[in-house]
Amino acid sequence: MIIAIDGPTASGKGTIAKALAVHFGLPHLDTGLLYRAVGRQVWLRGGNPDDPADALAAAAFPESLLDDPALRSEETGALASRVSVHAPLRAALLVRQQAFARQPGGAVLDGRDIATVIAPEAEAKLFVTASVAARAQRRWLEMQKRGEAVTREAIEADLALRDERDRNRAAAPLRQAEGAALLDTSALPAEAAIAAAIALVEKQLEARP
Ligand code: C5P
């Protein structure tokens, strides 16, 4: 059983994907982390994230990089968004993601193109979204907790830029896949969003032929 979760940055899809993995007893892959590792690797090597060759070379990042706390930073998120436009890099990361999705027993994957490209055959598909204001507010609270000084306006501007890049790129743009259930978390606290996601997935599983 594959559960595919897509959506923009800070929509709550990561929290929902983790909770679904626990609820259904499945392994989980945060695919954004792979793009973040590539972005970070390009930066560590002094490369150019807008150069497809530099991005592709960084796909061979060391596995230990996935544990680097710097992957969670806004800077790395912006680098990830830039490297992720390159089709050769996406092709290089596809194999790894599909192998994870197709492991015996199934898996939960979250990202931007899980239901559209990586696993269109998924038994359950969710498109998790929220308003820019709600997402900026969440990101701002997270950063406050980490003691990072940044204004809500700056976060909103960065989110809007990343949305624009993710939705309008030629290679695997972010969009709601056919058959994916829409979940808007703008007004939902985490627990309510998780409960709604479980209900939507169960409905899709019951409707299977
Ligand atoms: O989800 P997260 O914010 O960690 O993703 C970082 C960036 O990686 C996104 O802005 C997006 O450009 C890219 N990404 C992608 N495809 C995925 C996951 C992430 O293009 N499946």
Short mmCIF file of C-alpha atoms and ligand atoms in Angstrom, two decimals:
data_model
loop_
_atom_site.label_atom_id
_atom_site.label_comp_id
_atom_site.label_asym_id
_atom_site.label_seq_id
_atom_site.Cartn_x
_atom_site.Cartn_y
_atom_site.Cartn_z
CA MET A 1 0.00 0.00 0.00
CA ILE A 2 1.47 3.34 -1.07
CA ILE A 3 0.25 6.62 0.45
CA ALA A 4 1.33 9.67 -1.58
CA ILE A 5 1.25 13.13 0.03
CA ASP A 6 2.01 16.27 -1.95
CA GLY A 7 1.76 19.94 -1.13
CA PRO A 8 3.64 23.22 -0.76
CA THR A 9 6.16 24.16 1.95
CA ALA A 10 4.76 24.41 5.49
CA SER A 11 1.32 23.10 4.49
CA GLY A 12 1.57 20.48 7.24
CA LYS A 13 2.22 17.61 4.85
CA GLY A 14 5.33 16.43 6.73
CA THR A 15 3.49 16.20 10.07
CA ILE A 16 0.56 14.46 8.37
CA ALA A 17 2.83 12.01 6.49
CA LYS A 18 4.65 11.03 9.71
CA ALA A 19 1.36 10.50 11.56
CA LEU A 20 -0.10 8.43 8.69
CA ALA A 21 3.04 6.26 8.69
CA VAL A 22 2.59 5.56 12.42
CA HIS A 23 -1.17 4.99 12.07
CA PHE A 24 -0.85 2.54 9.16
CA GLY A 25 2.46 1.00 10.35
CA LEU A 26 4.38 1.97 7.20
CA PRO A 27 7.89 3.39 6.64
CA HIS A 28 8.04 7.08 5.68
CA LEU A 29 10.26 9.02 3.27
CA ASP A 30 10.43 12.84 3.35
CA THR A 31 11.54 13.36 -0.26
CA GLY A 32 12.16 17.09 0.32
CA LEU A 33 15.11 16.03 2.45
CA LEU A 34 16.78 14.48 -0.63
CA TYR A 35 16.51 17.78 -2.53
CA ARG A 36 17.73 19.64 0.55
CA ALA A 37 20.76 17.31 0.76
CA VAL A 38 21.53 18.00 -2.90
CA GLY A 39 21.20 21.76 -2.36
CA ARG A 40 23.48 21.60 0.67
CA GLN A 41 26.02 19.41 -1.15
CA VAL A 42 26.19 21.89 -4.06
CA TRP A 43 26.80 24.69 -1.56
CA LEU A 44 29.47 22.71 0.36
CA ARG A 45 31.31 22.07 -2.91
CA GLY A 46 31.13 25.73 -3.92
CA GLY A 47 28.93 24.83 -6.91
CA ASN A 48 26.09 26.71 -8.59
CA PRO A 49 22.56 25.48 -7.74
CA ASP A 50 21.26 26.88 -11.03
CA ASP A 51 23.70 24.74 -13.04
CA PRO A 52 22.13 21.36 -13.95
CA ALA A 53 25.55 19.63 -14.02
CA ASP A 54 26.49 20.82 -10.52
CA ALA A 55 23.08 19.69 -9.22
CA LEU A 56 23.39 16.28 -10.84
CA ALA A 57 26.92 15.74 -9.46
CA ALA A 58 25.59 16.50 -5.97
CA ALA A 59 23.01 13.68 -6.21
CA ALA A 60 25.82 11.38 -5.04
CA PHE A 61 25.88 13.12 -1.63
CA PRO A 62 27.12 11.04 1.33
CA GLU A 63 24.27 9.38 3.29
CA SER A 64 25.51 11.01 6.51
CA LEU A 65 24.47 14.38 5.05
CA LEU A 66 20.81 13.41 5.62
CA ASP A 67 21.42 13.81 9.38
CA ASP A 68 22.90 17.31 9.04
CA PRO A 69 20.70 19.77 11.05
CA ALA A 70 21.57 22.46 8.45
CA LEU A 71 19.22 20.67 6.02
CA ARG A 72 16.25 22.13 7.96
CA SER A 73 17.32 25.76 7.52
CA GLU A 74 15.54 28.27 5.28
CA GLU A 75 18.79 28.77 3.31
CA THR A 76 18.96 25.07 2.45
CA GLY A 77 15.24 25.07 1.59
CA ALA A 78 15.85 27.85 -0.92
CA LEU A 79 18.84 25.95 -2.41
CA ALA A 80 16.67 22.79 -2.65
CA SER A 81 14.00 24.71 -4.53
CA ARG A 82 16.64 25.92 -7.04
CA VAL A 83 18.31 22.54 -7.68
CA SER A 84 14.93 20.78 -7.95
CA VAL A 85 14.06 22.49 -11.27
CA HIS A 86 16.72 20.41 -13.11
CA ALA A 87 15.26 17.38 -14.91
CA PRO A 88 18.50 15.28 -14.88
CA LEU A 89 18.71 15.63 -11.08
CA ARG A 90 15.04 14.65 -10.71
CA ALA A 91 15.66 11.58 -12.86
CA ALA A 92 18.64 10.61 -10.69
CA LEU A 93 16.55 10.82 -7.50
CA LEU A 94 13.54 9.04 -9.05
CA VAL A 95 14.99 5.54 -8.80
CA ARG A 96 15.69 5.84 -5.09
CA GLN A 97 12.21 7.21 -4.35
CA GLN A 98 10.44 4.56 -6.45
CA ALA A 99 12.43 1.77 -4.77
CA PHE A 100 11.31 3.12 -1.39
CA ALA A 101 7.68 3.40 -2.52
CA ARG A 102 7.59 -0.12 -3.97
CA GLN A 103 9.15 -1.96 -1.04
CA PRO A 104 7.12 -4.95 0.18
CA GLY A 105 4.30 -3.81 2.47
CA GLY A 106 4.27 -0.29 1.07
CA ALA A 107 5.26 3.15 2.29
CA VAL A 108 4.25 6.75 2.89
CA LEU A 109 6.09 9.39 0.82
CA ASP A 110 5.66 13.13 0.95
CA GLY A 111 6.92 15.75 -1.50
CA ARG A 112 5.79 17.67 -4.58
CA ASP A 113 5.47 15.02 -7.29
CA ILE A 114 4.73 11.78 -5.44
CA ALA A 115 1.23 11.19 -6.83
CA THR A 116 2.02 12.72 -10.24
CA VAL A 117 5.44 11.17 -11.06
CA ILE A 118 6.96 8.92 -8.39
CA ALA A 119 3.99 6.72 -7.57
CA PRO A 120 0.88 7.51 -9.65
CA GLU A 121 -0.27 3.98 -8.79
CA ALA A 122 -0.55 4.90 -5.07
CA GLU A 123 -3.64 3.50 -3.36
CA ALA A 124 -4.18 6.77 -1.45
CA LYS A 125 -3.27 10.32 -2.54
CA LEU A 126 -3.57 13.55 -0.60
CA PHE A 127 -2.88 17.11 -1.71
CA VAL A 128 -2.25 19.10 1.48
CA THR A 129 -2.42 22.86 1.22
CA ALA A 130 -2.94 26.01 3.33
CA SER A 131 -3.03 29.75 2.72
CA VAL A 132 0.30 31.59 2.43
CA ALA A 133 -0.59 33.54 5.60
CA ALA A 134 -1.24 30.36 7.63
CA ARG A 135 1.95 28.70 6.35
CA ALA A 136 4.04 31.81 7.03
CA GLN A 137 2.64 32.01 10.57
CA ARG A 138 3.62 28.36 11.25
CA ARG A 139 7.09 28.81 9.80
CA TRP A 140 7.54 32.02 11.81
CA LEU A 141 6.59 30.25 15.08
CA GLU A 142 9.05 27.40 14.31
CA MET A 143 11.82 29.91 13.67
CA GLN A 144 10.98 31.89 16.82
CA LYS A 145 11.40 28.65 18.79
CA ARG A 146 14.80 28.11 17.21
CA GLY A 147 15.75 31.67 18.08
CA GLU A 148 16.09 32.75 14.42
CA ALA A 149 15.29 36.42 13.88
CA VAL A 150 13.12 36.91 10.81
CA THR A 151 9.95 38.87 9.99
CA ARG A 152 6.68 37.27 8.91
CA GLU A 153 6.76 39.46 5.79
CA ALA A 154 10.15 38.02 4.78
CA ILE A 155 8.85 34.47 5.29
CA GLU A 156 5.70 35.18 3.25
CA ALA A 157 7.79 36.59 0.42
CA ASP A 158 10.10 33.54 0.46
CA LEU A 159 7.15 31.09 0.51
CA ALA A 160 5.49 32.88 -2.39
CA LEU A 161 8.74 32.74 -4.40
CA ARG A 162 9.19 29.03 -3.70
CA ASP A 163 5.54 28.24 -4.54
CA GLU A 164 5.93 30.09 -7.81
CA ARG A 165 9.10 28.13 -8.67
CA ASP A 166 7.65 24.74 -7.64
CA ARG A 167 4.37 25.27 -9.51
CA ASN A 168 5.75 26.74 -12.72
CA ARG A 169 8.83 24.65 -13.41
CA ALA A 170 8.81 22.44 -16.50
CA ALA A 171 10.01 19.28 -14.68
CA ALA A 172 7.39 17.73 -12.36
CA PRO A 173 5.61 20.93 -11.27
CA LEU A 174 3.65 20.91 -8.02
CA ARG A 175 -0.01 20.18 -8.75
CA GLN A 176 -2.92 18.21 -7.35
CA ALA A 177 -2.87 14.79 -9.03
CA GLU A 178 -5.96 13.26 -10.54
CA GLY A 179 -7.72 11.30 -7.81
CA ALA A 180 -5.90 13.10 -4.98
CA ALA A 181 -8.07 14.29 -2.08
CA LEU A 182 -7.63 17.97 -1.17
CA LEU A 183 -6.95 18.81 2.48
CA ASP A 184 -6.76 22.51 3.41
CA THR A 185 -5.12 22.82 6.82
CA SER A 186 -5.31 26.66 7.07
CA ALA A 187 -7.77 26.58 9.97
CA LEU A 188 -6.85 23.18 11.43
CA PRO A 189 -4.61 22.50 14.43
CA ALA A 190 -2.20 19.57 13.84
CA GLU A 191 -4.37 16.95 15.61
CA ALA A 192 -7.46 17.88 13.57
CA ALA A 193 -5.45 17.87 10.31
CA ILE A 194 -4.10 14.39 11.11
CA ALA A 195 -7.59 13.06 11.93
CA ALA A 196 -8.94 14.51 8.67
CA ALA A 197 -6.03 12.95 6.71
CA ILE A 198 -6.62 9.50 8.25
CA ALA A 199 -10.34 9.73 7.38
CA LEU A 200 -9.58 10.73 3.76
CA VAL A 201 -7.05 7.91 3.32
CA GLU A 202 -9.44 5.34 4.83
CA LYS A 203 -12.18 6.53 2.47
CA GLN A 204 -9.86 6.10 -0.53
CA LEU A 205 -8.79 2.63 0.63
CA GLU A 206 -12.42 1.55 1.09
CA ALA A 207 -13.31 2.82 -2.40
CA ARG A 208 -10.63 0.63 -4.02
CA PRO A 209 -12.02 -1.86 -6.54
O1 C5P B 1 9.39 19.90 1.32
P1 C5P B 1 10.65 20.71 1.46
O2 C5P B 1 10.42 22.15 1.79
O3 C5P B 1 11.65 20.06 2.35
O4 C5P B 1 11.31 20.67 -0.01
C1 C5P B 1 12.36 21.52 -0.36
C2 C5P B 1 12.30 21.79 -1.86
O5 C5P B 1 12.59 20.58 -2.56
C3 C5P B 1 10.93 22.24 -2.37
O6 C5P B 1 10.80 23.66 -2.39
C4 C5P B 1 10.87 21.69 -3.77
O7 C5P B 1 11.37 22.63 -4.68
C5 C5P B 1 11.80 20.50 -3.75
N1 C5P B 1 11.12 19.21 -3.81
C6 C5P B 1 10.75 18.72 -5.04
N2 C5P B 1 10.16 17.49 -5.15
C7 C5P B 1 9.91 16.76 -4.05
C8 C5P B 1 10.25 17.25 -2.78
C9 C5P B 1 10.84 18.50 -2.68
O8 C5P B 1 10.96 19.37 -6.04
N3 C5P B 1 9.34 15.55 -4.21
#
